[in-house]
mmCIF file of C-alpha atoms in Angstrom:
data_model
loop_
_atom_site.group_PDB
_atom_site.id
_atom_site.type_symbol
_atom_site.label_atom_id
_atom_site.label_comp_id
_atom_site.label_asym_id
_atom_site.label_seq_id
_atom_site.Cartn_x
_atom_site.Cartn_y
_atom_site.Cartn_z
ATOM 1 C CA UNK Y 295 -35.304 17.759 -74.418
ATOM 2 C CA UNK Y 296 -31.503 17.474 -73.988
ATOM 3 C CA UNK Y 297 -31.621 20.101 -71.243
ATOM 4 C CA UNK Y 298 -34.380 18.202 -69.409
ATOM 5 C CA UNK Y 299 -32.430 14.952 -69.729
ATOM 6 C CA UNK Y 300 -29.276 16.613 -68.339
ATOM 7 C CA UNK Y 301 -31.176 17.998 -65.334
ATOM 8 C CA UNK Y 302 -32.732 14.586 -64.644
ATOM 9 C CA UNK Y 303 -29.304 12.935 -64.848
ATOM 10 C CA UNK Y 304 -27.805 15.458 -62.376
ATOM 11 C CA UNK Y 305 -30.667 14.933 -59.935
ATOM 12 C CA UNK Y 306 -30.203 11.174 -60.189
ATOM 13 C CA UNK Y 307 -26.464 11.367 -59.546
ATOM 14 C CA UNK Y 308 -26.980 13.765 -56.651
ATOM 15 C CA UNK Y 309 -29.587 11.462 -55.196
ATOM 16 C CA UNK Y 310 -27.277 8.460 -55.460
ATOM 17 C CA UNK Y 311 -24.465 10.406 -53.810
ATOM 18 C CA UNK Y 312 -26.771 11.554 -51.004
ATOM 19 C CA UNK Y 313 -28.048 8.041 -50.430
ATOM 20 C CA UNK Y 314 -24.495 6.707 -50.310
ATOM 21 C CA UNK Y 315 -23.405 9.498 -47.914
ATOM 22 C CA UNK Y 316 -26.341 8.977 -45.571
ATOM 23 C CA UNK Y 317 -25.803 5.229 -45.688
ATOM 24 C CA UNK Y 318 -22.239 5.744 -44.494
ATOM 25 C CA UNK Y 319 -23.313 8.173 -41.791
ATOM 26 C CA UNK Y 320 -26.076 5.858 -40.717
ATOM 27 C CA UNK Y 321 -23.785 2.835 -40.506
ATOM 28 C CA UNK Y 322 -21.022 4.602 -38.537
ATOM 29 C CA UNK Y 323 -22.994 5.267 -35.317
ATOM 30 C CA UNK Y 324 -24.298 1.714 -35.366
ATOM 31 C CA UNK Y 325 -20.741 0.370 -35.548
ATOM 32 C CA UNK Y 326 -19.553 2.594 -32.690
ATOM 33 C CA UNK Y 327 -22.591 1.753 -30.616
ATOM 34 C CA UNK Y 328 -22.065 -1.937 -31.118
ATOM 35 C CA UNK Y 329 -18.424 -1.602 -30.100
ATOM 36 C CA UNK Y 330 -19.376 0.373 -26.981
ATOM 37 C CA UNK Y 331 -22.064 -2.139 -26.067
ATOM 38 C CA UNK Y 332 -19.669 -5.004 -26.564
ATOM 39 C CA UNK Y 333 -17.012 -3.286 -24.457
ATOM 40 C CA UNK Y 334 -19.553 -2.540 -21.750
ATOM 41 C CA UNK Y 335 -20.658 -6.174 -21.730
ATOM 42 C CA UNK Y 336 -17.034 -7.280 -21.365
ATOM 43 C CA UNK Y 337 -16.456 -4.773 -18.555
ATOM 44 C CA UNK Y 338 -19.584 -5.916 -16.749
ATOM 45 C CA UNK Y 339 -18.517 -9.539 -17.058
ATOM 46 C CA UNK Y 340 -15.024 -8.716 -15.787
ATOM 47 C CA UNK Y 341 -16.395 -6.678 -12.886
ATOM 48 C CA UNK Y 342 -18.671 -9.534 -11.866
ATOM 49 C CA UNK Y 343 -15.738 -11.974 -11.912
ATOM 50 C CA UNK Y 344 -13.568 -9.801 -9.619
ATOM 51 C CA UNK Y 345 -13.895 -9.908 -5.851
ATOM 52 C CA UNK Y 346 -12.462 -7.309 -3.481
ATOM 53 C CA UNK Y 347 -12.244 -7.388 0.292
ATOM 54 C CA UNK Y 348 -13.417 -4.554 2.543
ATOM 55 C CA UNK Y 349 -10.108 -2.729 2.089
ATOM 56 C CA UNK Y 350 -10.393 -2.582 -1.695
ATOM 57 C CA UNK Y 351 -7.764 -5.276 -2.206
ATOM 58 C CA UNK Y 352 -8.252 -7.765 -5.045
ATOM 59 C CA UNK Y 353 -8.738 -11.345 -3.888
ATOM 60 C CA UNK Y 354 -7.605 -14.306 -5.973
ATOM 61 C CA UNK Y 355 -9.910 -17.266 -6.546
ATOM 62 C CA UNK Y 356 -8.870 -19.067 -3.358
ATOM 63 C CA UNK Y 357 -9.182 -15.971 -1.171
ATOM 64 C CA UNK Y 358 -12.421 -14.963 -2.859
ATOM 65 C CA UNK Y 359 -13.957 -18.359 -2.097
ATOM 66 C CA UNK Y 360 -13.092 -17.955 1.574
ATOM 67 C CA UNK Y 361 -14.425 -14.399 1.561
ATOM 68 C CA UNK Y 362 -17.739 -15.332 -0.064
ATOM 69 C CA UNK Y 363 -18.200 -18.326 2.258
ATOM 70 C CA UNK Y 364 -17.591 -16.204 5.356
ATOM 71 C CA UNK Y 365 -20.597 -16.263 7.729
ATOM 72 C CA UNK Y 366 -20.709 -12.452 7.661
ATOM 73 C CA UNK Y 367 -18.797 -10.851 4.790
ATOM 74 C CA UNK Y 368 -19.791 -7.406 6.051
ATOM 75 C CA UNK Y 369 -17.347 -7.861 8.919
ATOM 76 C CA UNK Y 370 -13.581 -7.836 8.724
ATOM 77 C CA UNK Y 371 -12.269 -10.534 6.400
ATOM 78 C CA UNK Y 372 -11.826 -13.452 8.756
ATOM 79 C CA UNK Y 373 -9.007 -15.349 7.029
ATOM 80 C CA UNK Y 374 -6.029 -13.621 8.705
ATOM 81 C CA UNK Y 375 -3.599 -15.991 6.966
ATOM 82 C CA UNK Y 376 -4.051 -13.943 3.787
ATOM 83 C CA UNK Y 377 -2.978 -10.704 5.486
ATOM 84 C CA UNK Y 378 -0.294 -9.665 7.921
ATOM 85 C CA UNK Y 379 1.199 -6.436 9.167
ATOM 86 C CA UNK Y 380 3.777 -6.352 6.357
ATOM 87 C CA UNK Y 381 0.991 -5.932 3.789
ATOM 88 C CA UNK Y 382 -0.097 -2.651 5.363
ATOM 89 C CA UNK Y 383 3.385 -1.353 6.186
ATOM 90 C CA UNK Y 384 4.306 -1.914 2.532
ATOM 91 C CA UNK Y 385 1.519 0.456 1.486
ATOM 92 C CA UNK Y 386 2.618 3.120 3.969
ATOM 93 C CA UNK Y 387 6.203 2.769 2.744
ATOM 94 C CA UNK Y 388 5.126 3.433 -0.837
ATOM 95 C CA UNK Y 389 3.381 6.612 0.322
ATOM 96 C CA UNK Y 390 6.558 7.699 2.133
ATOM 97 C CA UNK Y 391 8.715 7.114 -0.931
ATOM 98 C CA UNK Y 392 6.329 9.077 -3.158
ATOM 99 C CA UNK Y 393 6.932 12.334 -1.262
ATOM 100 C CA UNK Y 394 10.472 11.629 -0.041
ATOM 101 C CA UNK Y 395 13.107 14.362 -0.464
ATOM 102 C CA UNK Y 396 16.858 14.487 0.297
ATOM 103 C CA UNK Y 397 17.080 10.806 1.284
ATOM 104 C CA UNK Y 398 18.746 8.550 -1.286
ATOM 105 C CA UNK Y 399 21.152 5.627 -1.581
ATOM 106 C CA UNK Y 400 23.915 7.803 -0.064
ATOM 107 C CA UNK Y 401 22.058 8.832 3.095
ATOM 108 C CA UNK Y 402 21.857 6.100 5.793
ATOM 109 C CA UNK Y 403 18.679 5.965 7.816
ATOM 110 C CA UNK Y 404 17.775 4.588 11.229
ATOM 111 C CA UNK Y 405 14.312 3.321 12.188
ATOM 112 C CA UNK Y 406 12.793 3.841 15.630
ATOM 113 C CA UNK Y 407 10.035 1.905 17.366
ATOM 114 C CA UNK Y 408 6.547 3.342 16.980
ATOM 115 C CA UNK Y 409 4.882 4.624 20.144
ATOM 116 C CA UNK Y 410 1.367 5.528 21.226
ATOM 117 C CA UNK Y 411 0.722 9.203 20.609
ATOM 118 C CA UNK Y 412 -0.962 9.714 23.980
ATOM 119 C CA UNK Y 413 1.748 7.857 25.897
ATOM 120 C CA UNK Y 414 5.107 8.918 27.316
ATOM 121 C CA UNK Y 415 6.851 8.376 23.942
ATOM 122 C CA UNK Y 416 9.567 6.326 25.632
ATOM 123 C CA UNK Y 417 7.940 2.889 25.646
ATOM 124 C CA UNK Y 418 6.877 0.616 22.783
ATOM 125 C CA UNK Y 419 5.090 -2.705 22.844
ATOM 126 C CA UNK Y 420 5.284 -5.624 20.435
ATOM 127 C CA UNK Y 421 3.208 -3.754 17.865
ATOM 128 C CA UNK Y 422 5.436 -0.674 17.805
ATOM 129 C CA UNK Y 423 8.587 -2.773 17.622
ATOM 130 C CA UNK Y 424 7.278 -4.967 14.812
ATOM 131 C CA UNK Y 425 6.246 -1.906 12.793
ATOM 132 C CA UNK Y 426 9.863 -0.733 12.990
ATOM 133 C CA UNK Y 427 11.109 -4.163 11.884
ATOM 134 C CA UNK Y 428 8.707 -4.176 8.944
ATOM 135 C CA UNK Y 429 9.828 -0.704 7.884
ATOM 136 C CA UNK Y 430 13.470 -1.823 8.012
ATOM 137 C CA UNK Y 431 12.684 -4.494 5.448
ATOM 138 C CA UNK Y 432 10.561 -2.300 3.181
ATOM 139 C CA UNK Y 433 12.913 0.718 3.195
ATOM 140 C CA UNK Y 434 15.913 -1.506 2.434
ATOM 141 C CA UNK Y 435 14.078 -2.935 -0.572
ATOM 142 C CA UNK Y 436 13.921 0.576 -2.046
ATOM 143 C CA UNK Y 437 17.725 0.792 -2.028
ATOM 144 C CA UNK Y 438 18.052 3.143 0.941
ATOM 145 C CA UNK Y 439 20.813 2.070 3.389
ATOM 146 C CA UNK Y 440 19.367 1.129 6.779
ATOM 147 C CA UNK Y 441 21.559 1.139 9.893
ATOM 148 C CA UNK Y 442 20.677 -1.566 12.428
ATOM 149 C CA UNK Y 443 21.974 0.296 15.447
ATOM 150 C CA UNK Y 444 21.024 -2.537 17.844
ATOM 151 C CA UNK Y 445 23.800 -4.734 16.420
ATOM 152 C CA UNK Y 446 26.793 -5.022 18.773
ATOM 153 C CA UNK Y 447 30.451 -5.719 17.949
ATOM 154 C CA UNK Y 448 30.428 -9.129 19.617
ATOM 155 C CA UNK Y 449 28.467 -12.338 20.042
ATOM 156 C CA UNK Y 450 27.021 -13.179 23.419
ATOM 157 C CA UNK Y 451 27.139 -16.970 23.706
ATOM 158 C CA UNK Y 452 24.836 -18.363 26.399
ATOM 159 C CA UNK Y 453 22.987 -21.613 27.133
ATOM 160 C CA UNK Y 454 19.811 -19.871 25.899
ATOM 161 C CA UNK Y 455 21.333 -19.068 22.518
ATOM 162 C CA UNK Y 456 23.899 -16.955 20.662
ATOM 163 C CA UNK Y 457 23.028 -13.260 20.411
ATOM 164 C CA UNK Y 458 24.424 -10.167 18.767
ATOM 165 C CA UNK Y 459 21.532 -7.727 19.201
ATOM 166 C CA UNK Y 460 21.178 -5.611 22.313
ATOM 167 C CA UNK Y 461 18.979 -2.847 23.741
ATOM 168 C CA UNK Y 462 21.632 -1.802 26.235
ATOM 169 C CA UNK Y 463 23.002 1.487 24.923
ATOM 170 C CA UNK Y 464 26.305 0.847 26.726
ATOM 171 C CA UNK Y 465 26.916 -2.109 24.404
ATOM 172 C CA UNK Y 466 26.182 -0.169 21.215
ATOM 173 C CA UNK Y 467 28.311 2.168 19.152
ATOM 174 C CA UNK Y 468 27.792 5.797 20.217
ATOM 175 C CA UNK Y 469 28.498 7.260 16.769
ATOM 176 C CA UNK Y 470 26.845 5.902 13.660
ATOM 177 C CA UNK Y 471 26.494 7.449 10.171
ATOM 178 C CA UNK Y 472 22.741 7.972 10.552
ATOM 179 C CA UNK Y 473 21.535 11.173 8.900
ATOM 180 C CA UNK Y 474 17.790 10.546 8.909
ATOM 181 C CA UNK Y 475 15.417 8.562 11.091
ATOM 182 C CA UNK Y 476 12.052 6.981 10.334
ATOM 183 C CA UNK Y 477 9.753 7.361 13.320
ATOM 184 C CA UNK Y 478 6.062 7.422 14.056
ATOM 185 C CA UNK Y 479 3.130 7.294 16.400
ATOM 186 C CA UNK Y 480 0.042 5.123 16.826
ATOM 187 C CA UNK Y 481 -3.514 6.113 17.705
ATOM 188 C CA UNK Y 482 -5.990 3.535 18.973
ATOM 189 C CA UNK Y 483 -9.108 3.358 16.846
ATOM 190 C CA UNK Y 484 -12.328 1.391 17.340
ATOM 191 C CA UNK Y 485 -11.405 -0.909 14.435
ATOM 192 C CA UNK Y 486 -7.612 -0.902 14.771
ATOM 193 C CA UNK Y 487 -4.719 1.562 14.872
ATOM 194 C CA UNK Y 488 -4.007 4.730 12.912
ATOM 195 C CA UNK Y 489 -0.340 4.949 11.918
ATOM 196 C CA UNK Y 490 1.494 8.258 11.505
ATOM 197 C CA UNK Y 491 4.898 7.743 9.889
ATOM 198 C CA UNK Y 492 7.541 10.293 8.889
ATOM 199 C CA UNK Y 493 11.227 10.596 8.071
ATOM 200 C CA UNK Y 494 13.079 13.370 9.897
ATOM 201 C CA UNK Y 495 16.579 14.794 9.567
ATOM 202 C CA UNK Y 496 18.558 14.173 12.765
ATOM 203 C CA UNK Y 497 20.291 17.552 12.729
ATOM 204 C CA UNK Y 498 17.664 19.777 11.144
ATOM 205 C CA UNK Y 499 14.614 17.975 12.639
ATOM 206 C CA UNK Y 500 12.912 18.747 9.336
ATOM 207 C CA UNK Y 501 10.347 16.303 7.984
ATOM 208 C CA UNK Y 502 11.407 15.036 4.555
ATOM 209 C CA UNK Y 503 8.643 12.457 4.075
ATOM 210 C CA UNK Y 504 5.288 11.737 5.662
ATOM 211 C CA UNK Y 505 2.574 9.098 5.358
ATOM 212 C CA UNK Y 506 -0.411 7.771 7.239
ATOM 213 C CA UNK Y 507 -2.067 4.393 7.258
ATOM 214 C CA UNK Y 508 -4.335 2.052 9.170
ATOM 215 C CA UNK Y 509 -3.811 -1.342 10.788
ATOM 216 C CA UNK Y 510 -7.079 -3.292 11.210
ATOM 217 C CA UNK Y 511 -7.757 -4.833 14.605
ATOM 218 C CA UNK Y 512 -7.726 -8.320 13.115
ATOM 219 C CA UNK Y 513 -4.119 -7.746 11.996
ATOM 220 C CA UNK Y 514 -2.879 -6.460 15.356
ATOM 221 C CA UNK Y 515 -4.735 -9.232 17.169
ATOM 222 C CA UNK Y 516 -3.073 -11.829 14.934
ATOM 223 C CA UNK Y 517 0.318 -10.277 15.660
ATOM 224 C CA UNK Y 518 -0.287 -10.595 19.394
ATOM 225 C CA UNK Y 519 -2.015 -13.973 19.191
ATOM 226 C CA UNK Y 520 0.781 -15.887 20.914
ATOM 227 C CA UNK Y 521 0.666 -13.469 23.857
ATOM 228 C CA UNK Y 522 -3.057 -13.429 24.478
ATOM 229 C CA UNK Y 523 -3.250 -14.064 28.205
ATOM 230 C CA UNK Y 524 -5.316 -12.432 30.901
ATOM 231 C CA UNK Y 525 -4.259 -8.926 29.875
ATOM 232 C CA UNK Y 526 -2.175 -7.484 27.073
ATOM 233 C CA UNK Y 527 -0.810 -3.969 26.891
ATOM 234 C CA UNK Y 528 0.464 -2.448 23.663
ATOM 235 C CA UNK Y 529 2.058 0.542 25.338
#
């Protein structure tokens, strides 16, 4: 009788322990599932509240309203005031810096105008010149010394204004401490311009950084808006 009672007691305790164990195991997946479902719901809500333009750039509430109200949001984002050439040159600059070697805060750099790859490589339009100006700003922000070789040693005072920049090589210093140069080419594309940028050592001619990017047509057209006459040439 005592032996039967002992066996019954052991079975009862084992049963209670099993029930408790399975209860814990059963409750754990439900807790994880609920957390995952809740997180997924939050992610879905966040994703629905975010709006991106056709270039994958996040738009704030004001920009998003303009984007959604556009007559054809499948086309290039029409509000050019929210984008300019500096936005795209900044991205190309970051790509250059990511794979940059040898150039640092002790190595001055010069920046050349960008030219059309299928041209004579000795003529640049407003687009190529502005790309160089934008790169001057962005490279300087990274702490790399930029030499503005178009700056003369004197002011030219005229009725039209007071000037110190020149494109006449006879007015510029022949020897400057430039060790590297940022240069590049442009390729006309149906929807804009492909940009090929690189930093090259002046003596070695070795490429120490390289990046590529794209300038949408709406950006280049906005840049040249004040010059839109009968015909405009970028080269």
